[in-house]
Amino acid sequence: MTDPTSPAADISRVTGISDDGTRGTFELDLAGHEARRRAEVLAALGDTWDPVAVMKDEAEAQRLLYSGLDADQQATYAMLVAAGVLPAAGQG
């Protein structure tokens, strides 16, 4: 099996060439590109990246963002939650 991060994993081919050679179908498999992109993202994040801690910090940031609202702001927030624009507290 070919390593999906190697350039050899990028498969492209022309098929269905017409008799006069003027028309054909070009196919490009982007799986190799996607695998390489994901590998680069994980490498950039590094070994110390903790997705659970990131999600906890995001939840805390959202809690702080919507805390201390005055009555009008709270009404607007409730309207946006009801409309599905914002997640309810604890669901974001």
PDB file of N, CA and C in Angstrom, residues 1-91:
ATOM      1  N   MET A   1       0.847  -1.190   0.000  1.00  0.00           N
ATOM      2  CA  MET A   1       0.000   0.000   0.000  1.00  0.00           C
ATOM      3  C   MET A   1       0.884   1.242   0.000  1.00  0.00           C
ATOM      4  N   THR A   2       0.474   2.228  -0.754  1.00  0.00           N
ATOM      5  CA  THR A   2       1.235   3.471  -0.870  1.00  0.00           C
ATOM      6  C   THR A   2       0.988   4.356   0.342  1.00  0.00           C
ATOM      7  N   ASP A   3       2.059   4.974   0.833  1.00  0.00           N
ATOM      8  CA  ASP A   3       1.937   5.924   1.936  1.00  0.00           C
ATOM      9  C   ASP A   3       1.123   7.120   1.453  1.00  0.00           C
ATOM     10  N   PRO A   4      -0.035   7.437   2.094  1.00  0.00           N
ATOM     11  CA  PRO A   4      -0.889   8.524   1.608  1.00  0.00           C
ATOM     12  C   PRO A   4      -0.253   9.894   1.697  1.00  0.00           C
ATOM     13  N   THR A   5       0.844  10.033   2.424  1.00  0.00           N
ATOM     14  CA  THR A   5       1.500  11.344   2.525  1.00  0.00           C
ATOM     15  C   THR A   5       2.611  11.502   1.495  1.00  0.00           C
ATOM     16  N   SER A   6       2.894  10.463   0.722  1.00  0.00           N
ATOM     17  CA  SER A   6       3.947  10.551  -0.283  1.00  0.00           C
ATOM     18  C   SER A   6       3.385  11.113  -1.576  1.00  0.00           C
ATOM     19  N   PRO A   7       4.235  11.770  -2.377  1.00  0.00           N
ATOM     20  CA  PRO A   7       3.752  12.303  -3.652  1.00  0.00           C
ATOM     21  C   PRO A   7       3.205  11.220  -4.571  1.00  0.00           C
ATOM     22  N   ALA A   8       3.654   9.983  -4.433  1.00  0.00           N
ATOM     23  CA  ALA A   8       3.164   8.896  -5.275  1.00  0.00           C
ATOM     24  C   ALA A   8       1.692   8.604  -5.023  1.00  0.00           C
ATOM     25  N   ALA A   9       1.157   9.049  -3.896  1.00  0.00           N
ATOM     26  CA  ALA A   9      -0.240   8.798  -3.567  1.00  0.00           C
ATOM     27  C   ALA A   9      -1.180   9.706  -4.361  1.00  0.00           C
ATOM     28  N   ASP A  10      -0.647  10.756  -4.972  1.00  0.00           N
ATOM     29  CA  ASP A  10      -1.463  11.660  -5.775  1.00  0.00           C
ATOM     30  C   ASP A  10      -1.690  11.015  -7.138  1.00  0.00           C
ATOM     31  N   ILE A  11      -2.889  10.495  -7.341  1.00  0.00           N
ATOM     32  CA  ILE A  11      -3.190   9.763  -8.556  1.00  0.00           C
ATOM     33  C   ILE A  11      -3.991  10.644  -9.480  1.00  0.00           C
ATOM     34  N   SER A  12      -3.493  10.819 -10.672  1.00  0.00           N
ATOM     35  CA  SER A  12      -4.250  11.511 -11.698  1.00  0.00           C
ATOM     36  C   SER A  12      -4.105  10.716 -12.987  1.00  0.00           C
ATOM     37  N   ARG A  13      -5.157  10.741 -13.802  1.00  0.00           N
ATOM     38  CA  ARG A  13      -5.091  10.018 -15.063  1.00  0.00           C
ATOM     39  C   ARG A  13      -6.107  10.607 -16.030  1.00  0.00           C
ATOM     40  N   VAL A  14      -5.803  10.417 -17.287  1.00  0.00           N
ATOM     41  CA  VAL A  14      -6.713  10.817 -18.342  1.00  0.00           C
ATOM     42  C   VAL A  14      -7.275   9.538 -18.932  1.00  0.00           C
ATOM     43  N   THR A  15      -8.592   9.453 -18.999  1.00  0.00           N
ATOM     44  CA  THR A  15      -9.244   8.257 -19.536  1.00  0.00           C
ATOM     45  C   THR A  15     -10.256   8.663 -20.594  1.00  0.00           C
ATOM     46  N   GLY A  16     -10.744   7.700 -21.299  1.00  0.00           N
ATOM     47  CA  GLY A  16     -11.790   7.952 -22.292  1.00  0.00           C
ATOM     48  C   GLY A  16     -11.357   8.895 -23.386  1.00  0.00           C
ATOM     49  N   ILE A  17     -10.135   8.730 -23.883  1.00  0.00           N
ATOM     50  CA  ILE A  17      -9.634   9.595 -24.953  1.00  0.00           C
ATOM     51  C   ILE A  17     -10.398   9.304 -26.240  1.00  0.00           C
ATOM     52  N   SER A  18     -10.842  10.371 -26.899  1.00  0.00           N
ATOM     53  CA  SER A  18     -11.545  10.202 -28.171  1.00  0.00           C
ATOM     54  C   SER A  18     -10.560   9.757 -29.241  1.00  0.00           C
ATOM     55  N   ASP A  19     -11.072   9.244 -30.346  1.00  0.00           N
ATOM     56  CA  ASP A  19     -10.216   8.744 -31.425  1.00  0.00           C
ATOM     57  C   ASP A  19      -9.278   9.810 -31.968  1.00  0.00           C
ATOM     58  N   ASP A  20      -9.740  11.052 -32.012  1.00  0.00           N
ATOM     59  CA  ASP A  20      -8.873  12.111 -32.535  1.00  0.00           C
ATOM     60  C   ASP A  20      -7.984  12.728 -31.454  1.00  0.00           C
ATOM     61  N   GLY A  21      -8.143  12.281 -30.209  1.00  0.00           N
ATOM     62  CA  GLY A  21      -7.285  12.746 -29.115  1.00  0.00           C
ATOM     63  C   GLY A  21      -7.621  14.120 -28.589  1.00  0.00           C
ATOM     64  N   THR A  22      -8.760  14.672 -28.983  1.00  0.00           N
ATOM     65  CA  THR A  22      -9.104  16.028 -28.558  1.00  0.00           C
ATOM     66  C   THR A  22      -9.935  16.064 -27.289  1.00  0.00           C
ATOM     67  N   ARG A  23     -10.549  14.935 -26.916  1.00  0.00           N
ATOM     68  CA  ARG A  23     -11.389  14.908 -25.737  1.00  0.00           C
ATOM     69  C   ARG A  23     -11.028  13.724 -24.861  1.00  0.00           C
ATOM     70  N   GLY A  24     -11.203  13.915 -23.559  1.00  0.00           N
ATOM     71  CA  GLY A  24     -10.965  12.844 -22.615  1.00  0.00           C
ATOM     72  C   GLY A  24     -11.477  13.244 -21.245  1.00  0.00           C
ATOM     73  N   THR A  25     -11.343  12.349 -20.309  1.00  0.00           N
ATOM     74  CA  THR A  25     -11.767  12.606 -18.944  1.00  0.00           C
ATOM     75  C   THR A  25     -10.536  12.632 -18.059  1.00  0.00           C
ATOM     76  N   PHE A  26     -10.381  13.712 -17.306  1.00  0.00           N
ATOM     77  CA  PHE A  26      -9.252  13.830 -16.391  1.00  0.00           C
ATOM     78  C   PHE A  26      -9.751  13.545 -14.990  1.00  0.00           C
ATOM     79  N   GLU A  27      -9.093  12.632 -14.287  1.00  0.00           N
ATOM     80  CA  GLU A  27      -9.475  12.284 -12.921  1.00  0.00           C
ATOM     81  C   GLU A  27      -8.306  12.596 -11.996  1.00  0.00           C
ATOM     82  N   LEU A  28      -8.614  13.194 -10.862  1.00  0.00           N
ATOM     83  CA  LEU A  28      -7.598  13.530  -9.865  1.00  0.00           C
ATOM     84  C   LEU A  28      -8.088  13.053  -8.511  1.00  0.00           C
ATOM     85  N   ASP A  29      -7.319  12.203  -7.878  1.00  0.00           N
ATOM     86  CA  ASP A  29      -7.662  11.690  -6.548  1.00  0.00           C
ATOM     87  C   ASP A  29      -7.000  12.594  -5.515  1.00  0.00           C
ATOM     88  N   LEU A  30      -7.823  13.301  -4.731  1.00  0.00           N
ATOM     89  CA  LEU A  30      -7.300  14.252  -3.748  1.00  0.00           C
ATOM     90  C   LEU A  30      -7.040  13.615  -2.383  1.00  0.00           C
ATOM     91  N   ALA A  31      -7.216  12.314  -2.245  1.00  0.00           N
ATOM     92  CA  ALA A  31      -7.018  11.652  -0.954  1.00  0.00           C
ATOM     93  C   ALA A  31      -5.600  11.864  -0.426  1.00  0.00           C
ATOM     94  N   GLY A  32      -4.631  11.788  -1.296  1.00  0.00           N
ATOM     95  CA  GLY A  32      -3.247  12.008  -0.866  1.00  0.00           C
ATOM     96  C   GLY A  32      -3.018  13.419  -0.362  1.00  0.00           C
ATOM     97  N   HIS A  33      -3.613  14.386  -1.044  1.00  0.00           N
ATOM     98  CA  HIS A  33      -3.497  15.783  -0.606  1.00  0.00           C
ATOM     99  C   HIS A  33      -4.143  15.968   0.761  1.00  0.00           C
ATOM    100  N   GLU A  34      -5.317  15.371   0.957  1.00  0.00           N
ATOM    101  CA  GLU A  34      -6.027  15.509   2.229  1.00  0.00           C
ATOM    102  C   GLU A  34      -5.250  14.853   3.364  1.00  0.00           C
ATOM    103  N   ALA A  35      -4.693  13.682   3.118  1.00  0.00           N
ATOM    104  CA  ALA A  35      -3.902  13.004   4.151  1.00  0.00           C
ATOM    105  C   ALA A  35      -2.671  13.847   4.521  1.00  0.00           C
ATOM    106  N   ARG A  36      -2.019  14.422   3.523  1.00  0.00           N
ATOM    107  CA  ARG A  36      -0.840  15.262   3.789  1.00  0.00           C
ATOM    108  C   ARG A  36      -1.244  16.523   4.560  1.00  0.00           C
ATOM    109  N   ARG A  37      -2.399  17.131   4.185  1.00  0.00           N
ATOM    110  CA  ARG A  37      -2.865  18.331   4.885  1.00  0.00           C
ATOM    111  C   ARG A  37      -3.142  18.025   6.350  1.00  0.00           C
ATOM    112  N   ARG A  38      -3.813  16.907   6.615  1.00  0.00           N
ATOM    113  CA  ARG A  38      -4.111  16.539   7.995  1.00  0.00           C
ATOM    114  C   ARG A  38      -2.832  16.268   8.783  1.00  0.00           C
ATOM    115  N   ALA A  39      -1.882  15.612   8.169  1.00  0.00           N
ATOM    116  CA  ALA A  39      -0.610  15.337   8.847  1.00  0.00           C
ATOM    117  C   ALA A  39       0.110  16.641   9.193  1.00  0.00           C
ATOM    118  N   GLU A  40       0.069  17.605   8.290  1.00  0.00           N
ATOM    119  CA  GLU A  40       0.720  18.898   8.539  1.00  0.00           C
ATOM    120  C   GLU A  40       0.012  19.661   9.658  1.00  0.00           C
ATOM    121  N   VAL A  41      -1.319  19.595   9.705  1.00  0.00           N
ATOM    122  CA  VAL A  41      -2.058  20.269  10.778  1.00  0.00           C
ATOM    123  C   VAL A  41      -1.672  19.673  12.127  1.00  0.00           C
ATOM    124  N   LEU A  42      -1.651  18.346  12.213  1.00  0.00           N
ATOM    125  CA  LEU A  42      -1.292  17.703  13.482  1.00  0.00           C
ATOM    126  C   LEU A  42       0.157  18.001  13.871  1.00  0.00           C
ATOM    127  N   ALA A  43       1.046  18.055  12.892  1.00  0.00           N
ATOM    128  CA  ALA A  43       2.437  18.399  13.188  1.00  0.00           C
ATOM    129  C   ALA A  43       2.540  19.830  13.710  1.00  0.00           C
ATOM    130  N   ALA A  44       1.750  20.737  13.137  1.00  0.00           N
ATOM    131  CA  ALA A  44       1.772  22.139  13.579  1.00  0.00           C
ATOM    132  C   ALA A  44       1.205  22.286  14.987  1.00  0.00           C
ATOM    133  N   LEU A  45       0.218  21.466  15.328  1.00  0.00           N
ATOM    134  CA  LEU A  45      -0.351  21.533  16.675  1.00  0.00           C
ATOM    135  C   LEU A  45       0.653  21.062  17.725  1.00  0.00           C
ATOM    136  N   GLY A  46       1.505  20.144  17.367  1.00  0.00           N
ATOM    137  CA  GLY A  46       2.552  19.680  18.282  1.00  0.00           C
ATOM    138  C   GLY A  46       2.067  18.608  19.242  1.00  0.00           C
ATOM    139  N   ASP A  47       3.007  18.089  20.004  1.00  0.00           N
ATOM    140  CA  ASP A  47       2.722  17.002  20.931  1.00  0.00           C
ATOM    141  C   ASP A  47       1.995  17.455  22.186  1.00  0.00           C
ATOM    142  N   THR A  48       2.005  18.732  22.470  1.00  0.00           N
ATOM    143  CA  THR A  48       1.407  19.221  23.716  1.00  0.00           C
ATOM    144  C   THR A  48      -0.053  19.632  23.549  1.00  0.00           C
ATOM    145  N   TRP A  49      -0.592  19.529  22.338  1.00  0.00           N
ATOM    146  CA  TRP A  49      -1.984  19.915  22.087  1.00  0.00           C
ATOM    147  C   TRP A  49      -2.907  18.948  22.804  1.00  0.00           C
ATOM    148  N   ASP A  50      -3.806  19.480  23.598  1.00  0.00           N
ATOM    149  CA  ASP A  50      -4.747  18.674  24.376  1.00  0.00           C
ATOM    150  C   ASP A  50      -6.164  19.070  23.966  1.00  0.00           C
ATOM    151  N   PRO A  51      -6.813  18.286  23.100  1.00  0.00           N
ATOM    152  CA  PRO A  51      -8.135  18.694  22.615  1.00  0.00           C
ATOM    153  C   PRO A  51      -9.184  18.779  23.712  1.00  0.00           C
ATOM    154  N   VAL A  52      -9.094  17.958  24.740  1.00  0.00           N
ATOM    155  CA  VAL A  52     -10.063  18.015  25.838  1.00  0.00           C
ATOM    156  C   VAL A  52      -9.921  19.340  26.581  1.00  0.00           C
ATOM    157  N   ALA A  53      -8.703  19.752  26.853  1.00  0.00           N
ATOM    158  CA  ALA A  53      -8.468  21.032  27.527  1.00  0.00           C
ATOM    159  C   ALA A  53      -8.945  22.196  26.661  1.00  0.00           C
ATOM    160  N   VAL A  54      -8.736  22.097  25.361  1.00  0.00           N
ATOM    161  CA  VAL A  54      -9.187  23.152  24.447  1.00  0.00           C
ATOM    162  C   VAL A  54     -10.708  23.273  24.504  1.00  0.00           C
ATOM    163  N   MET A  55     -11.409  22.140  24.491  1.00  0.00           N
ATOM    164  CA  MET A  55     -12.869  22.179  24.540  1.00  0.00           C
ATOM    165  C   MET A  55     -13.365  22.741  25.873  1.00  0.00           C
ATOM    166  N   LYS A  56     -12.703  22.394  26.980  1.00  0.00           N
ATOM    167  CA  LYS A  56     -13.077  22.952  28.284  1.00  0.00           C
ATOM    168  C   LYS A  56     -12.872  24.459  28.300  1.00  0.00           C
ATOM    169  N   ASP A  57     -11.744  24.915  27.742  1.00  0.00           N
ATOM    170  CA  ASP A  57     -11.465  26.352  27.694  1.00  0.00           C
ATOM    171  C   ASP A  57     -12.480  27.083  26.815  1.00  0.00           C
ATOM    172  N   GLU A  58     -12.878  26.464  25.703  1.00  0.00           N
ATOM    173  CA  GLU A  58     -13.893  27.073  24.837  1.00  0.00           C
ATOM    174  C   GLU A  58     -15.223  27.206  25.573  1.00  0.00           C
ATOM    175  N   ALA A  59     -15.614  26.167  26.309  1.00  0.00           N
ATOM    176  CA  ALA A  59     -16.868  26.209  27.071  1.00  0.00           C
ATOM    177  C   ALA A  59     -16.812  27.304  28.129  1.00  0.00           C
ATOM    178  N   GLU A  60     -15.680  27.432  28.801  1.00  0.00           N
ATOM    179  CA  GLU A  60     -15.518  28.474  29.817  1.00  0.00           C
ATOM    180  C   GLU A  60     -15.564  29.862  29.182  1.00  0.00           C
ATOM    181  N   ALA A  61     -14.939  30.013  28.019  1.00  0.00           N
ATOM    182  CA  ALA A  61     -14.965  31.303  27.332  1.00  0.00           C
ATOM    183  C   ALA A  61     -16.392  31.675  26.931  1.00  0.00           C
ATOM    184  N   GLN A  62     -17.163  30.687  26.447  1.00  0.00           N
ATOM    185  CA  GLN A  62     -18.555  30.977  26.082  1.00  0.00           C
ATOM    186  C   GLN A  62     -19.374  31.333  27.315  1.00  0.00           C
ATOM    187  N   ARG A  63     -19.136  30.624  28.422  1.00  0.00           N
ATOM    188  CA  ARG A  63     -19.855  30.935  29.656  1.00  0.00           C
ATOM    189  C   ARG A  63     -19.568  32.363  30.091  1.00  0.00           C
ATOM    190  N   LEU A  64     -18.304  32.763  30.040  1.00  0.00           N
ATOM    191  CA  LEU A  64     -17.926  34.124  30.424  1.00  0.00           C
ATOM    192  C   LEU A  64     -18.500  35.161  29.462  1.00  0.00           C
ATOM    193  N   LEU A  65     -18.545  34.815  28.171  1.00  0.00           N
ATOM    194  CA  LEU A  65     -19.043  35.746  27.171  1.00  0.00           C
ATOM    195  C   LEU A  65     -20.496  36.120  27.434  1.00  0.00           C
ATOM    196  N   TYR A  66     -21.296  35.144  27.851  1.00  0.00           N
ATOM    197  CA  TYR A  66     -22.718  35.393  28.049  1.00  0.00           C
ATOM    198  C   TYR A  66     -23.104  35.567  29.513  1.00  0.00           C
ATOM    199  N   SER A  67     -22.147  35.758  30.388  1.00  0.00           N
ATOM    200  CA  SER A  67     -22.463  36.028  31.794  1.00  0.00           C
ATOM    201  C   SER A  67     -22.559  37.532  32.010  1.00  0.00           C
ATOM    202  N   GLY A  68     -23.306  37.924  32.999  1.00  0.00           N
ATOM    203  CA  GLY A  68     -23.407  39.340  33.340  1.00  0.00           C
ATOM    204  C   GLY A  68     -24.181  40.167  32.336  1.00  0.00           C
ATOM    205  N   LEU A  69     -25.082  39.556  31.587  1.00  0.00           N
ATOM    206  CA  LEU A  69     -25.874  40.322  30.628  1.00  0.00           C
ATOM    207  C   LEU A  69     -26.961  41.106  31.354  1.00  0.00           C
ATOM    208  N   ASP A  70     -27.250  42.301  30.837  1.00  0.00           N
ATOM    209  CA  ASP A  70     -28.382  43.033  31.399  1.00  0.00           C
ATOM    210  C   ASP A  70     -29.675  42.427  30.842  1.00  0.00           C
ATOM    211  N   ALA A  71     -30.819  42.960  31.246  1.00  0.00           N
ATOM    212  CA  ALA A  71     -32.112  42.364  30.880  1.00  0.00           C
ATOM    213  C   ALA A  71     -32.331  42.348  29.365  1.00  0.00           C
ATOM    214  N   ASP A  72     -32.000  43.446  28.689  1.00  0.00           N
ATOM    215  CA  ASP A  72     -32.178  43.495  27.234  1.00  0.00           C
ATOM    216  C   ASP A  72     -31.250  42.504  26.531  1.00  0.00           C
ATOM    217  N   GLN A  73     -29.998  42.459  26.975  1.00  0.00           N
ATOM    218  CA  GLN A  73     -29.045  41.517  26.382  1.00  0.00           C
ATOM    219  C   GLN A  73     -29.482  40.079  26.630  1.00  0.00           C
ATOM    220  N   GLN A  74     -29.981  39.794  27.826  1.00  0.00           N
ATOM    221  CA  GLN A  74     -30.441  38.446  28.150  1.00  0.00           C
ATOM    222  C   GLN A  74     -31.633  38.056  27.278  1.00  0.00           C
ATOM    223  N   ALA A  75     -32.527  39.012  27.029  1.00  0.00           N
ATOM    224  CA  ALA A  75     -33.677  38.745  26.162  1.00  0.00           C
ATOM    225  C   ALA A  75     -33.224  38.456  24.729  1.00  0.00           C
ATOM    226  N   THR A  76     -32.272  39.222  24.257  1.00  0.00           N
ATOM    227  CA  THR A  76     -31.734  38.994  22.912  1.00  0.00           C
ATOM    228  C   THR A  76     -31.052  37.636  22.834  1.00  0.00           C
ATOM    229  N   TYR A  77     -30.273  37.314  23.845  1.00  0.00           N
ATOM    230  CA  TYR A  77     -29.603  36.005  23.897  1.00  0.00           C
ATOM    231  C   TYR A  77     -30.635  34.878  23.877  1.00  0.00           C
ATOM    232  N   ALA A  78     -31.680  34.990  24.678  1.00  0.00           N
ATOM    233  CA  ALA A  78     -32.724  33.966  24.730  1.00  0.00           C
ATOM    234  C   ALA A  78     -33.413  33.832  23.378  1.00  0.00           C
ATOM    235  N   MET A  79     -33.644  34.953  22.701  1.00  0.00           N
ATOM    236  CA  MET A  79     -34.263  34.926  21.384  1.00  0.00           C
ATOM    237  C   MET A  79     -33.364  34.201  20.374  1.00  0.00           C
ATOM    238  N   LEU A  80     -32.072  34.471  20.416  1.00  0.00           N
ATOM    239  CA  LEU A  80     -31.130  33.832  19.500  1.00  0.00           C
ATOM    240  C   LEU A  80     -31.003  32.335  19.781  1.00  0.00           C
ATOM    241  N   VAL A  81     -31.051  31.951  21.042  1.00  0.00           N
ATOM    242  CA  VAL A  81     -31.019  30.525  21.398  1.00  0.00           C
ATOM    243  C   VAL A  81     -32.286  29.845  20.887  1.00  0.00           C
ATOM    244  N   ALA A  82     -33.445  30.475  21.114  1.00  0.00           N
ATOM    245  CA  ALA A  82     -34.715  29.907  20.663  1.00  0.00           C
ATOM    246  C   ALA A  82     -34.774  29.753  19.141  1.00  0.00           C
ATOM    247  N   ALA A  83     -34.138  30.674  18.437  1.00  0.00           N
ATOM    248  CA  ALA A  83     -34.119  30.631  16.979  1.00  0.00           C
ATOM    249  C   ALA A  83     -33.076  29.652  16.442  1.00  0.00           C
ATOM    250  N   GLY A  84     -32.235  29.117  17.341  1.00  0.00           N
ATOM    251  CA  GLY A  84     -31.208  28.176  16.913  1.00  0.00           C
ATOM    252  C   GLY A  84     -29.947  28.823  16.378  1.00  0.00           C
ATOM    253  N   VAL A  85     -29.829  30.137  16.539  1.00  0.00           N
ATOM    254  CA  VAL A  85     -28.635  30.854  16.085  1.00  0.00           C
ATOM    255  C   VAL A  85     -27.461  30.578  17.021  1.00  0.00           C
ATOM    256  N   LEU A  86     -27.743  30.555  18.323  1.00  0.00           N
ATOM    257  CA  LEU A  86     -26.728  30.277  19.335  1.00  0.00           C
ATOM    258  C   LEU A  86     -27.104  29.000  20.077  1.00  0.00           C
ATOM    259  N   PRO A  87     -26.102  28.244  20.511  1.00  0.00           N
ATOM    260  CA  PRO A  87     -26.419  27.067  21.328  1.00  0.00           C
ATOM    261  C   PRO A  87     -26.835  27.503  22.715  1.00  0.00           C
ATOM    262  N   ALA A  88     -27.673  26.685  23.356  1.00  0.00           N
ATOM    263  CA  ALA A  88     -28.075  26.965  24.735  1.00  0.00           C
ATOM    264  C   ALA A  88     -26.853  26.839  25.647  1.00  0.00           C
ATOM    265  N   ALA A  89     -26.907  27.469  26.790  1.00  0.00           N
ATOM    266  CA  ALA A  89     -25.795  27.411  27.745  1.00  0.00           C
ATOM    267  C   ALA A  89     -25.448  25.951  28.048  1.00  0.00           C
ATOM    268  N   GLY A  90     -24.157  25.649  27.982  1.00  0.00           N
ATOM    269  CA  GLY A  90     -23.702  24.302  28.281  1.00  0.00           C
ATOM    270  C   GLY A  90     -23.739  23.361  27.087  1.00  0.00           C
ATOM    271  N   GLN A  91     -24.210  23.841  25.922  1.00  0.00           N
ATOM    272  CA  GLN A  91     -24.279  22.986  24.747  1.00  0.00           C
ATOM    273  C   GLN A  91     -23.309  23.411  23.659  1.00  0.00           C
TER     274      GLN A  91
END
